[in-house]
Structures are given as structure tokens and as C-alpha cells.
C-alpha positions as a printed Julia matrix, in Angstrom:
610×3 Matrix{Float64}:
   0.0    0.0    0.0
   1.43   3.49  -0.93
   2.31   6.43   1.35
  -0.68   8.04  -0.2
  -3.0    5.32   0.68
  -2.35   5.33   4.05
  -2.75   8.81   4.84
  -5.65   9.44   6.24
  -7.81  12.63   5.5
  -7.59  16.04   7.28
  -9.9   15.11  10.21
 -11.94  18.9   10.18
 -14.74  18.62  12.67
 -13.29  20.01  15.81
 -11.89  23.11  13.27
 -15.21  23.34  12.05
 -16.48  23.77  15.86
 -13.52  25.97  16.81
 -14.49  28.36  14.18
 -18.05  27.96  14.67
 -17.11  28.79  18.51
 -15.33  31.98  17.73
 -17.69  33.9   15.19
 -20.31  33.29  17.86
 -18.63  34.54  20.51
 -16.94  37.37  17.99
 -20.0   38.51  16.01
 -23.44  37.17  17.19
 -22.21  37.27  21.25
 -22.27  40.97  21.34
 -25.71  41.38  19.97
 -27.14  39.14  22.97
 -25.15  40.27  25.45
 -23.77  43.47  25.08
 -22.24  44.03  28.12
 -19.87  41.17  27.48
 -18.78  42.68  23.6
 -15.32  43.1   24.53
 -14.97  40.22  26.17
 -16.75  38.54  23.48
 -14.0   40.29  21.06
 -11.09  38.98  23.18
 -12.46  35.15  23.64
 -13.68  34.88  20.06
 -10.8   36.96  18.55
  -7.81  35.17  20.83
  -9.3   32.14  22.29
 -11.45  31.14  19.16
  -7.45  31.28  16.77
  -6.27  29.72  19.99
  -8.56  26.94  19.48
  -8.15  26.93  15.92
  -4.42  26.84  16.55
  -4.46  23.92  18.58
  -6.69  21.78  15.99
  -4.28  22.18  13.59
  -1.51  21.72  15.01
  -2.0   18.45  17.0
  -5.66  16.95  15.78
  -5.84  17.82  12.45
  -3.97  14.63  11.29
  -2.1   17.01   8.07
   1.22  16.19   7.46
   3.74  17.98   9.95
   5.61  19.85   6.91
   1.87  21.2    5.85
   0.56  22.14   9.21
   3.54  24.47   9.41
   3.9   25.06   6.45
   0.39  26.64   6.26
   1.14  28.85   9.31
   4.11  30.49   7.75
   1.99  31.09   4.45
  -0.37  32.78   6.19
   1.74  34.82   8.21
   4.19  35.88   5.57
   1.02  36.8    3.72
  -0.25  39.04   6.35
   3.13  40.8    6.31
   3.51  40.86   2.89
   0.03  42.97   2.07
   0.81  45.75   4.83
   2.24  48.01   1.91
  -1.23  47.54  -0.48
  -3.97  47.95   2.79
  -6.33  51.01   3.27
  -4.57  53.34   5.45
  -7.37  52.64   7.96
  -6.87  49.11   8.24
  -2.87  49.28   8.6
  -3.44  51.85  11.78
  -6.96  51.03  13.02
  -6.7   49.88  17.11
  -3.11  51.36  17.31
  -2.11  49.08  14.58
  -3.8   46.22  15.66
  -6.59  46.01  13.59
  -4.8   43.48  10.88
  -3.25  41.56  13.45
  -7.16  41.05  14.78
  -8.85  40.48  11.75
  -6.08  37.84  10.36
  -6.6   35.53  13.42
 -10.53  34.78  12.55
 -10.58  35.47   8.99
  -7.5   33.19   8.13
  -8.63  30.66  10.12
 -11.7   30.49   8.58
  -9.79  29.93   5.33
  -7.77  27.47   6.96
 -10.82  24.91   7.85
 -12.82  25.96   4.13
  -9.54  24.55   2.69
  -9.43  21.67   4.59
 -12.85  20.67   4.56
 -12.67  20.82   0.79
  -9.02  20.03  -0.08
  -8.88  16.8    2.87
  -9.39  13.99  -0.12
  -6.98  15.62  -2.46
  -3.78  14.39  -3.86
  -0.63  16.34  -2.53
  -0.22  18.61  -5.24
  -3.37  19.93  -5.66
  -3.78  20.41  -1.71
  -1.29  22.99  -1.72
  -1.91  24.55  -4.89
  -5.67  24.8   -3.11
  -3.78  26.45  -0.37
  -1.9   29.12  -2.09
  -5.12  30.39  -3.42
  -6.68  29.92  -0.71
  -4.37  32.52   1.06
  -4.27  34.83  -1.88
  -8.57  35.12  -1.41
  -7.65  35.8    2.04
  -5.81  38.73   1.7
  -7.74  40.14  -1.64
 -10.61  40.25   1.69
  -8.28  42.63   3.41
  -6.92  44.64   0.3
 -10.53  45.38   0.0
 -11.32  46.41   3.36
 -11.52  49.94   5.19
 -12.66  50.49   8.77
 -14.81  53.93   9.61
 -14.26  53.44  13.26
 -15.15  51.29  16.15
 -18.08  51.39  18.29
 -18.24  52.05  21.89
 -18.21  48.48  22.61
 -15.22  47.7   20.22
 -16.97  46.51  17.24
 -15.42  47.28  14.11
 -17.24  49.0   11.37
 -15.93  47.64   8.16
 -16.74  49.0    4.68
 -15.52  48.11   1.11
 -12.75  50.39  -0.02
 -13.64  51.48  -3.19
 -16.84  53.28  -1.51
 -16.69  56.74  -0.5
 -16.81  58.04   3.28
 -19.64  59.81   4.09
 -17.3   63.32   4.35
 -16.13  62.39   0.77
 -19.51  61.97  -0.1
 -20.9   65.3    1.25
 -18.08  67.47  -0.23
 -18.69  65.46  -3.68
 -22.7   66.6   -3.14
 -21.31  70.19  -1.74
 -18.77  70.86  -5.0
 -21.7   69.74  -7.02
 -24.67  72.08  -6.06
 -22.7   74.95  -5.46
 -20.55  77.18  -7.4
 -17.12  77.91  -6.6
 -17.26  81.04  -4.16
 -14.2   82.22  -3.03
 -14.12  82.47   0.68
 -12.22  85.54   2.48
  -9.05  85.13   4.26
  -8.46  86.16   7.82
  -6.21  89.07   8.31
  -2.65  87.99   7.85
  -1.62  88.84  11.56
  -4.73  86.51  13.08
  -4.24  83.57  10.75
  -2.15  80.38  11.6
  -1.28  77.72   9.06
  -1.2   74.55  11.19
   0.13  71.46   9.15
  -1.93  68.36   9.31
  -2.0   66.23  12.29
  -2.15  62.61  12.47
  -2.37  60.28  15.72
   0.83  59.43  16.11
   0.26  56.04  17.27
  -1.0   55.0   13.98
   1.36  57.26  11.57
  -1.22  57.56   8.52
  -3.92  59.7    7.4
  -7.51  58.54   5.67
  -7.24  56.5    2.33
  -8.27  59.98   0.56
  -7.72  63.94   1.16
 -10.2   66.04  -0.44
  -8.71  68.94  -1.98
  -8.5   72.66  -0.2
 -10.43  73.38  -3.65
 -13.28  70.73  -3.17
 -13.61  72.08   0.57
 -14.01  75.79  -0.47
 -16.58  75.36  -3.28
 -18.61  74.04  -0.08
 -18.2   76.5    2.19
 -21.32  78.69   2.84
 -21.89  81.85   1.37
 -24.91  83.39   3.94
 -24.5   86.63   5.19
 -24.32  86.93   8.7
 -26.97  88.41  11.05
 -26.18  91.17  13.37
 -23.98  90.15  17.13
 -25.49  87.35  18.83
 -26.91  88.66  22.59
 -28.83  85.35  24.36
 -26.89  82.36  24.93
 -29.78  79.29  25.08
 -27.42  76.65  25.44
 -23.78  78.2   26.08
 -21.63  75.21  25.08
 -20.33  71.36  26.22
 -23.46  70.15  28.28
 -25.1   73.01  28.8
 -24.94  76.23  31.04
 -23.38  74.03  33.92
 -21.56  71.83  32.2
 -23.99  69.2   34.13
 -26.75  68.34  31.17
 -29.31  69.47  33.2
 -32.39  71.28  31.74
 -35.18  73.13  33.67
 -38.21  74.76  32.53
 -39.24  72.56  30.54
 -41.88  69.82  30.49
 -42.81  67.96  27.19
 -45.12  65.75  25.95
 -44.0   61.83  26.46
 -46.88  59.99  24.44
 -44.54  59.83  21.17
 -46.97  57.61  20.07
 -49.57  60.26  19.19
 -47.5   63.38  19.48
 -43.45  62.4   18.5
 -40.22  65.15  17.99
 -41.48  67.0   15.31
 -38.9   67.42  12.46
 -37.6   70.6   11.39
 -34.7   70.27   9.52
 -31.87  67.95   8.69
 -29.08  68.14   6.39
 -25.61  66.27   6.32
 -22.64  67.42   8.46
 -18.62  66.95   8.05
 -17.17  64.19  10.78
 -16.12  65.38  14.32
 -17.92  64.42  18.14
 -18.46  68.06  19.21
 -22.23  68.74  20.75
 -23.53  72.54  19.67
 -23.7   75.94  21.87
 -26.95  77.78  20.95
 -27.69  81.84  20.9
 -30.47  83.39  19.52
 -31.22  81.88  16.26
 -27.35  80.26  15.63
 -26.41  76.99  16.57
 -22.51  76.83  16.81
 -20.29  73.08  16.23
 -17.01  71.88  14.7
 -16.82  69.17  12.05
 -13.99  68.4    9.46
 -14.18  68.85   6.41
 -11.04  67.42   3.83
  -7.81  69.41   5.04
 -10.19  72.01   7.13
 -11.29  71.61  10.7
 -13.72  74.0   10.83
 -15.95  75.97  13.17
 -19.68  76.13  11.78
 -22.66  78.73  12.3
 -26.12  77.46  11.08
 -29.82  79.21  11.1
 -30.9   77.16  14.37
 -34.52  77.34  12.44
 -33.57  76.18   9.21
 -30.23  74.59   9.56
 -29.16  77.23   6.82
 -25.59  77.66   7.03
 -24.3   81.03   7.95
 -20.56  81.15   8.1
 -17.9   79.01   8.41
 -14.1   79.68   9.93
 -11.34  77.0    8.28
  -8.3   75.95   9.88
  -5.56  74.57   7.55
  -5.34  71.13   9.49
  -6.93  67.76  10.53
  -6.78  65.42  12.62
  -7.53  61.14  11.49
  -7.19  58.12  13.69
  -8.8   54.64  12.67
 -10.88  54.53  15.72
 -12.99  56.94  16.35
 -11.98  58.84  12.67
 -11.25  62.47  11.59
 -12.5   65.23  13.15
 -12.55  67.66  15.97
 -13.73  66.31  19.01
 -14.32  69.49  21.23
 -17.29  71.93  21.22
 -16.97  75.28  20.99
 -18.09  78.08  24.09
 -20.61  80.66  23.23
 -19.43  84.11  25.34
 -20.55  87.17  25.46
 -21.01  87.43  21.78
 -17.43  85.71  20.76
 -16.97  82.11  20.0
 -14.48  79.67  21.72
 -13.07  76.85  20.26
 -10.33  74.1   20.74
  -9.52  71.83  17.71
  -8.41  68.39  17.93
  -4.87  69.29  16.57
  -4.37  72.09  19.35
  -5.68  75.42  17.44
  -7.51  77.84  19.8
  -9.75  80.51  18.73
 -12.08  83.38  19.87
 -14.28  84.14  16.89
 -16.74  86.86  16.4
 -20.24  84.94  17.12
 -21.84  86.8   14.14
 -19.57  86.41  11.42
 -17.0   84.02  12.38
 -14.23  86.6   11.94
 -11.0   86.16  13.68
 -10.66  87.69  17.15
  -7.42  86.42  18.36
  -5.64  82.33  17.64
  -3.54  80.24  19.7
  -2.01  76.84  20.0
  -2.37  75.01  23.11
  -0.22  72.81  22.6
   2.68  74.65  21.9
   1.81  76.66  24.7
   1.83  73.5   27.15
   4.19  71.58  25.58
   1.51  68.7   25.53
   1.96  66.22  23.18
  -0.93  64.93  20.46
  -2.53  62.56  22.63
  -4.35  58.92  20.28
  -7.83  60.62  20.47
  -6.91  63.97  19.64
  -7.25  66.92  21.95
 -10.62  67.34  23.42
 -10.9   69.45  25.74
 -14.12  71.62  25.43
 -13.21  75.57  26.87
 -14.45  76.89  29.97
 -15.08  80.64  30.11
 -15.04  81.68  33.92
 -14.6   85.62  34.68
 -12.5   87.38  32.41
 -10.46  84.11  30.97
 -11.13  80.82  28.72
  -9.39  77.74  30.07
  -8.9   74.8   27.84
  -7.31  71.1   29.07
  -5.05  69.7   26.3
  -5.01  66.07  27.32
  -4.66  67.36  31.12
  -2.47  70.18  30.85
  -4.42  73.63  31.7
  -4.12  76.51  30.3
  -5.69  80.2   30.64
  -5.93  82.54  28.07
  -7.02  86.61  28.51
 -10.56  86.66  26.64
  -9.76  89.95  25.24
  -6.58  89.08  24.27
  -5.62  85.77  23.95
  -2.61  86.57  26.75
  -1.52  83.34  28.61
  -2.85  84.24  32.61
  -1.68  80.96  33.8
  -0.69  77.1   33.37
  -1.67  74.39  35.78
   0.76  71.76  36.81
   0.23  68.52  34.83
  -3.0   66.72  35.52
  -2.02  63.22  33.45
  -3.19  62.2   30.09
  -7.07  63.06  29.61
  -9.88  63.24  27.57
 -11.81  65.59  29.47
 -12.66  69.21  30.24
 -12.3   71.98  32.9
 -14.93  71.78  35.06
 -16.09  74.8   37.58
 -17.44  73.64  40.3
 -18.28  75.48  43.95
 -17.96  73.47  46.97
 -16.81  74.91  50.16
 -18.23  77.97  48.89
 -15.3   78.59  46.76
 -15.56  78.24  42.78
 -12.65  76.51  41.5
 -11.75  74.43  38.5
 -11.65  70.4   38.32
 -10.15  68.41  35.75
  -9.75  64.97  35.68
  -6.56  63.41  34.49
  -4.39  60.51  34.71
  -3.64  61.35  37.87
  -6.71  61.56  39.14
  -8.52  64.41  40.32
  -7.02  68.0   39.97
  -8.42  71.3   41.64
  -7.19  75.17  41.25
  -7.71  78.49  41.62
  -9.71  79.83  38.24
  -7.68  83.07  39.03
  -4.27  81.86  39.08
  -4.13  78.34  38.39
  -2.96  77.55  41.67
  -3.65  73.38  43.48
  -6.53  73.78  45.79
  -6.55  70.28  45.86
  -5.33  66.74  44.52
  -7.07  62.99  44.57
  -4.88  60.19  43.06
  -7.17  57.57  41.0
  -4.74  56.68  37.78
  -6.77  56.11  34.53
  -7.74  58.43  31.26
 -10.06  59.85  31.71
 -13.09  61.56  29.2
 -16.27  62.16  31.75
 -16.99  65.02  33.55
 -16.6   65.5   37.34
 -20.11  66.08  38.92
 -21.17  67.73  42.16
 -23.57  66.59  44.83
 -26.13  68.56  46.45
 -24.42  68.79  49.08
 -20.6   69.44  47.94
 -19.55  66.03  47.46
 -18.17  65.3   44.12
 -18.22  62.17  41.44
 -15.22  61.59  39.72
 -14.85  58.3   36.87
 -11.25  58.15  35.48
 -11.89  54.4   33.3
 -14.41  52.3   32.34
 -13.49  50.11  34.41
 -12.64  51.2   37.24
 -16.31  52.41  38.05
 -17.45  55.99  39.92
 -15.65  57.48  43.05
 -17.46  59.94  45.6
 -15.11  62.36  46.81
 -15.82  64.64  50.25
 -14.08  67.84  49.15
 -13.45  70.08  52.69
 -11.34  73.43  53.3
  -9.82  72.96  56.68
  -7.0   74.81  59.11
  -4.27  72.57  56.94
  -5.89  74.07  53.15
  -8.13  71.67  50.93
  -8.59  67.71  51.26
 -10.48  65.65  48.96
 -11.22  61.89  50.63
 -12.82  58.98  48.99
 -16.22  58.5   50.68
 -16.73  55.09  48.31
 -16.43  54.04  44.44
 -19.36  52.12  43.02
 -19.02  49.62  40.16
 -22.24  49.88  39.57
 -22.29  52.51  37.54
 -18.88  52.57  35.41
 -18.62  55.29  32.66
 -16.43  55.3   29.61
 -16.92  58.73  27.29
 -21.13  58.65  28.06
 -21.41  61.23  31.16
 -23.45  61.26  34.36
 -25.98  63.08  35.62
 -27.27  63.77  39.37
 -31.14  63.85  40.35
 -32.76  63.99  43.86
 -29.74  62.0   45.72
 -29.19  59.88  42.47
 -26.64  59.67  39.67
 -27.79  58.03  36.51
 -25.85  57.42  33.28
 -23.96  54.49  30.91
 -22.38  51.52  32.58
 -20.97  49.89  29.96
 -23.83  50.25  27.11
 -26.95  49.6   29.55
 -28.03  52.94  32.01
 -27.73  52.35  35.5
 -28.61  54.02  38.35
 -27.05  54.61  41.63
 -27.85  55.9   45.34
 -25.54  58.84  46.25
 -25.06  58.0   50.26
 -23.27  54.82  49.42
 -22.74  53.79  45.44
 -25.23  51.22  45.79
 -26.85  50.2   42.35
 -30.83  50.75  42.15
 -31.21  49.58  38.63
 -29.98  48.51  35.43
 -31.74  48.24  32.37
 -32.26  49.56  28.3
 -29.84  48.66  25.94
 -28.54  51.7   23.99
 -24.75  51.21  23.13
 -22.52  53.31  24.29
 -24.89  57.01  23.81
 -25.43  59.68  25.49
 -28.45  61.72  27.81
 -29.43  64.56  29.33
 -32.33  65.29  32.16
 -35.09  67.04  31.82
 -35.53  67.83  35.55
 -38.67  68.97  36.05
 -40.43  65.66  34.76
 -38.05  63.19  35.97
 -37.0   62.24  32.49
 -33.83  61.26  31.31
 -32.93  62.39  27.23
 -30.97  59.39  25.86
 -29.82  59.38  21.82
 -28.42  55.71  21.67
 -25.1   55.14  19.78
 -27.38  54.36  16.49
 -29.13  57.4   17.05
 -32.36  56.74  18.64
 -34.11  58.94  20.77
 -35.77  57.45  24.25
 -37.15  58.29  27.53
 -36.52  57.09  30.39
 -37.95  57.7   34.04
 -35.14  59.84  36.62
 -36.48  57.49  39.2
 -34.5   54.9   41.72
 -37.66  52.57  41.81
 -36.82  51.07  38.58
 -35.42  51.01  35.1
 -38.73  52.39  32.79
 -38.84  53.42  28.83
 -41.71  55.91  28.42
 -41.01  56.6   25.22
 -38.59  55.74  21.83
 -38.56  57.64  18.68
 -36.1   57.21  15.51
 -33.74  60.37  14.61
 -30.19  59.8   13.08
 -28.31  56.6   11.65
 -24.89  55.97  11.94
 -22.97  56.18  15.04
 -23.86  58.62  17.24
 -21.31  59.79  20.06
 -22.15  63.21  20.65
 -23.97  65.12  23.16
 -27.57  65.71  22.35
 -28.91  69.56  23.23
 -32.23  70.46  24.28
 -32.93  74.53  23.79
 -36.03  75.96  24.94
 -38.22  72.92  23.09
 -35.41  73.11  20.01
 -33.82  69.57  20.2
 -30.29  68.93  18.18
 -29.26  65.47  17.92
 -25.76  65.06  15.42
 -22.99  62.27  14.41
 -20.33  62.56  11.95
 -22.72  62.47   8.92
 -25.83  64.01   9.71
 -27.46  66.73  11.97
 -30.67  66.72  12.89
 -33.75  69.41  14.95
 -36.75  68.3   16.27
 -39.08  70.26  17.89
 -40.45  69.04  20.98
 -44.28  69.14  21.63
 -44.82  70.69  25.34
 -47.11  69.38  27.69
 -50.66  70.77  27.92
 -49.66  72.23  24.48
């Protein structure tokens, strides 16, 4: 009997189960449970090509010189196509992404090609497996990523399509006719070079050109200086998403958000500031981060202030990521590359520019910078990724720099306590406090992480700081004693464990996102009342005077949900935006503004009794 006839064939059931095993727990796991998505990615991802590994290796019954032989195909392959990928895919999760996607996706290939090559003669086995492989990585040549969501799940696309910002400057360049736009005055404008995380070293798979981004830019004439700030920037007048005086109608059913207006919008995570009739944001557009002015009736355009860079990483994708302050009738904004500006409110012109970042010395942190400024007094401060700084609001004069707070995501925060205002950012550190006049420590709490949420304050002083997602919520007892300022951990609840969705308090509760699910906790002690609704990693709001929390789900939903500890209820769900929605929603007067990075959308909001 020959060699050949005594070989038996590839045995491929327990591959077939190991693969089986890991697209559940990769793809279909995180729909069930979506709590466990990450975990999900890790088991199915690692432990799924573990299993798959293992199979082949020692059960498989191939010949030794094919079983490796087919490993080091594979992974030569991999290495080979890093040159020919979408841009996305060679820096998406900090480089990651290919090394992810090879591990289930070439062992899928690996068990197709055994179950049909197992009865084959020698030659044609391996000429089966060559082209196998080659299929393999034509998948990933074809591939690009627009992002992750909240939960880690990747958001693949072909690559020949076009990205929704490519797609909305394509639209803009068509319907309108070249315009040229105005300069800034020589002295007030600053050419910053384009940015790119510098963890993944490459920009999208396509740049508009400065042209294409022009011929879009609108052409309105301005209205005269804005007086009445609505909604004054990042979360509202108090940076705490609150919102009184108002009480709406909750039957949806019979009387839902009414539309008003939506039209498409250029990528970024900034939320809006509202005054008078103009709604304020930053969005990206090609090689312009700009700052945007629309008709808060209409969603007409009105003006629009470029900056000569932009900021791409695979993640979370281009864009700024900070919203701009509404003050006094000037504008103030922080771009994800480090650009600072106070704008006229009116017409977007150029007060006065800085760069944060050169003035801090902070480096470009994965995410970008964003920080969201704080106006308090006379100055604007702005975080870049936990470095303070406070700039002169007439004249864009440095007042003062705060010692280093640790890598962060988030934004000043004024706060009173102790009857003294002072300033709280949260950094990789932990928890900083100073002086809003002269930057000077008040007080320090030590809780490593990064940080993105906001602190929040108690009714009676205390203070809620988050610093990871996993490391839950912290109450802090902030006290000015004979010895200066202490700040002492009172308890930290996992029961309620932010990532970027923030919290808000409500009649000796704090509600918000643990994990993708809402949660709600008791103030005294941490303790968990309730968990319950499934909305991805979104964000809310409260409307306080109904005991209703505002949630926009990560694909874009609209629900509402009662601000009570009894239990978790859904009064009320309504459809507004697809795609993935990260930013902070904005309720002004009964004016609601719900945005991604494609699309913005208003609703008006029917009023109770009305």
C-alpha cells in the first residue's frame, strides 16, 4: 500500500467547531449580550485562533511539513500585504486592527480549505492552499474600517466606496458654485500642518482637496452680534446636562419630535452651543477643521471659519472632538490638533488664535485633543489632554498654566464646593483642583486612569469623579480645613462605570452608561438601584422637572426614560439619526439637536398641555 494510501484525510470537525465557537462569541455574542462585547471580542478573537491553533496543530492529522507550512503562508502573507492595505486598516486599534482580523478570517480559510481540499492528492492540496491565502488577503486589500463602536466593534466598509465626508463634499462641489471664501487678516491667521495620531502614523485613504472644501463653504451673510446664549456650550450652562423649565409631551406615540430640519454634516464628536437663532459646532471637512454657524430654524448655514489642518485616527476617525463656548457674543473653540480661537459669534471673523499645545508643551494625545473651553470671569481655560491653560478673553494673553493633571480626555470643570468656585479636571492622575484666578492646586485625589467624563457635584458638595471604564465611579468629600483643601474617597461604586457617556445627578441619584446599559445609583453609598435599556454606548441629558432622562443611543435613537431609583422604565422611543452617534444631544427651549459625523438633525419638541 502506498504512502498516499495510508494517509488518512484532514480530520476537520473540531476546526469546524472551533471556528463555529469563535464567530459566535466574535459577532453574534455581542448582539445578545452586550455588556460582554469586549470580552466577546477577546475570547472569540484570541481564544477562538487559539482553538483553531491547537486543531491544527495536533488533531488535524495534516502532514507535519503542511501544518507548518500553512502557518508560515499565512503569516508571511499578512506581512507581505501591509504596503497595499487602506490606510485605515494598517493603523486602526493602534495598529492592531490586521493583526485582529487575520486571526478569525484566516482561520476560517484554513478549515474551508481543509474541509474541501482533505481527499486531495498532494499537489493539488497545496496549490488549493496558495489560493486559498491569496482570497484571504484580496478580503483585506478590500477592506476599510470607519471606526469602532463604543463596545469595540469594528465598522468595516468596502474600499472602493466613499466616506460619508467624501460623499458630502462630492454633493457640496456639485450644487454649489465655486465662491471664493475671504481670508483672515494675515496677523490673526495660523497655518497649522496636518495632524495625524501618532500612534497609527497615517492619514484617511483619501484627502479632499482645499479646492473641493471651499466650493462648499457657505456663502450666507451673517446676522447682526449674537446677545442670548440658550445653550452656552459642552453640556449646557453648567456643564452638568441638566435642563429646567421645561416639560414635554411623552406619548410619542400620538405626538413624536417633530422634524424641522436635517441636512448632512462633516465628521467630528463636538455637541452645539446655541444663541439666539445660531447653533454653533465643529466638524472636518477634507484638510479644514472647521468651526460652523447654522440658522438654528432652518439649519441654513451662515458662516464658516477653516483651519488649515486635521486630525484622522482609525478609531474613532477624523475630526474635531471638542465643542466650541458661546461668550458674550465671541466664539471659543479648541480643535483636535491644538488650534484655539475666539471668533466673532456673528460672522465668524477672527478675534485672536492660539495653540495650546505649543503653549503646554503637551503632546498629540491617540484621540486627539478634546478638551471643550471653559469661560469663567474674564479668561477661557482649555485642558489639552490634562495640561491647563488660561488665556485673557480679550486678548488671547496666557494668565496661567496648571501643573500637569495626566493624560485626559476631558474638560475643565467649575465647580463650587466649600463655597469657593474653583476648577476640576480629571486626568491621569486623578482628580485635579485650582484656583480659576491663578491656576494655583486647591486640591489633589490620586485615582490613575484616562479619563473623558466630567466631574459632577452633589447637592451637598460632594463630588463624582470616573477616570476608566473600568474602574467604576468614586465619591469624593471635598473640605477646606485649618491645613488648606482635602479631597477623601467617601466610596467608588461599580455599579455605575462610565467610559466617554457622562453622568448626571437627580434627587440623591446619579444616573448614566455603565458599559452600554443605564444604570442608576444611590448617592449616600454607590449602591446600584437599577440597570436596564440597551442603547450602546450614547449619550443623555435630564429634563428635571419631569423626571426624564434624554438618551440618543449610539445608532441614534431617541428614548425616555424615568429619573427614578424605583426602577429602570422606557416611556417613550422615537427614531432620529443613523450611523454612530457619540455626541452630546442639546435640548434649547423645546429646540432639540441630535448630530454624528454624517448628519445633523432638529426636532421640535411638543410641550405638555400644548
Amino acid at each position: 500500500m502506498s504512502s498516499t494510501q495510508e494517509r488518512k484525510p484532514i480530520r476537520v470537525w473540531p476546526g469546524i467547531v472551533a471556528v463555529i465557537l469563535q464567530w459566535f462569541a466574535w459577532l453574534v455574542l455581542p448582539k445578545l449580550v452586550p455588556e460582554a462585547a469586549f470580552y466577546g471580542l477577546v475570547v472569540g478573537i484570541v481564544g477562538g485562533g487559539a482553538l483553531v491553533l491547537v486543531w491544527w496543530l495536533f488533531f488535524s492529522r495534516a502532514p507535519w511539513l503542511e501544518r507548518l507550512g500553512a502557518i508560515g503562508l499565512m503569516v508571511v502573507a499578512a506581512f507581505a500585504i501591509r504596503p497595499f492595505l487602506d490606510k485605515s486598516i494598517l493603523g486602526g486599534a493602534m495598529g492592531m486592527l490586521l493583526m485582529f482580523l487575520s486571526i478569525p478570517i484566516m482561520g476560517l480559510g484554513l478549515v474551508v480549505w481543509a474541509v474541501v481540499a482533505r481527499r486531495l492528492d498532494t499537489r493539488t492540496r497545496h496549490v488549493a492552499l496558495v489560493a486559498t491565502v491569496l482570497v484571504v488577503c484580496g478580503v483585506f486589500l478590500a477592506m476599510r474600517t470607519e471606526g469602532i463602536t463604543g463596545e469595540g466593534g469594528l465598522q468595516l466598509a468596502p474600499r472602493w466606496t466613499k466616506t460619508p465626508e467624501e460623499k458630502l463634499l462630492a454633493r457640496a462641489v456639485a450644487e454649489r458654485p465655486p465662491v471664493p471664501v475671504p481670508a483672515p487678516a494675515p496677523a490673526a491667521r495660523v497655518q497649522t500642518p496636518m495632524v495625524e495620531t501618532p500612534a497609527e502614523g497615517s492619514a484617511p485613504r483619501s484627502e479632499p482637496t482645499a479646492a473641493a472644501v471651499r466650493k462648499s463653504l457657505p456663502t450666507t451673510a451673517p446676522r447682526p452680534a449674537v446677545s442670548t446664549s440658550v445653550w452656552p456650550g459642552f453640556r449646557g450652562p453648567h456643564r452638568d446636562d441638566i435642563v429646567t423649565g421645561l416639560r414635554i409631551n411623552t406619548d410619542w406615540t400620538s405626538t413624536p419630535p417633530k422634524e424641522i430640519w436635517r441636512r448632512p454634516i462633516g465628521p467630528g464628536w463636538s455637541s452645539f452651543a446655541v444663541a439666539d437663532d445660531l447653533i454653533y459646532t465643529q466638524e472636518q471637512r477634507g484638510d479644514f477643521e472647521l468651526v460652523t454657524c447654522y440658522r438654528a430654524t432652518t439649519g441654513e448655514p451662515v458662516w464658516t471659519h477653516p483651519d488649515n489642518a486635521r486630525f484622522y485616527e482609525s478609531n474613532g476617525g477624523p475630526g474635531p472632538r471638542g465643542t466650541p463656548t458661546f461668550h458674550d457674543g465671541r466664539l471659543y473653540t479648541f480643535g483636535a490638533t491644538g488650534i484655539v480661537n475666539a471668533l466673532d459669534a456673528a460672522s465668524g471673523a477672527v478675534v485672536w488664535k492660539r495653540n495650546a499645545a505649543d503653549d503646554t508643551g503637551a503632546k498629540l494625545p491617540g484621540w486627539g485633543f478634546s478638551s471643550s473651553p471653559l469661560v469663567v470671569n474674564d479668561a477661557v481655560i482649555v485642558a489639552a489632554s490634562g495640561r491647563m491653560v488660561s488665556y485673557d478673553l480679550a486678548t488671547g494673553k496666557t494668565r496661567w498654566k496648571a501643573e500637569p493633571a495626566g493624560g485626559s480626555y476631558s474638560s475643565p470643570h467649575l465647580l463650587t464646593t466649600g463655597g469657593v468656585a474653583q476648577v476640576v479636571l480629571l486626568g491621569g492622575k486623578g482628580a485635579l483642583s485650582v484656583a480659576p484666578a491663578d491656576g494655583k492646586v486647591l486640591w489633589k485625589h490620586d485615582w490613575s486612569g484616562v479619563p473623558i467624563v466630567q466631574p459632577a457635584l452633589t447637592g451637598d458638595g460632594g463630588v463624582l469623579i470616573a477616570v476608566s471604564d473600568s474602574s467604576g465611579t468614586r465619591r469624593l468629600a471635598v473640605a477646606q480645613g485649618p491645613d488648606g483643601w482635602s479631597a477623601k474617597e467617601v466610596w467608588t461604586s461599580t455599579g455605575l462605570k462610565p467610559y466617554f457617556n457622562d453622568i448626571v445627578i437627580h434627587n440623591g441619584h446619579a444616573y448614566g452608561f455603565d458599559g452600554g446599559i443605564l444604570s442608576c445609583i444611590d448617592l449616600p453609598d454607590g449602591k446600584r438601584k437599577w440597570k436596564g435599556g440597551r442603547y450602546g454606548h450614547g449619550q443623555l441629558l435630564l429634563l428635571a422637572d419631569q423626571d426624564l432622562l434624554l438618551v440618543v443611543s449610539e445608532e441614534g435613537e431617541l428614548a425616555l426614560v424615568s429619573a427614578t431609583p424605583d426602577q429602570f422604565t422606557e416611556v417613550a422611543r422615537h427614531s432620529a439619526i443613523e450611523g454612530k452617534t457619540w455626541n452630546h444631544p442639546v435640548v434649547a427651549g423645546d429646540l432639540l439637536l441630535v448630530r454624528n459625523g454624517q448628519e445633523m438633525v432638529a426636532f421640535r419638541l411638543a410641550r405638555a398641555g400644548g
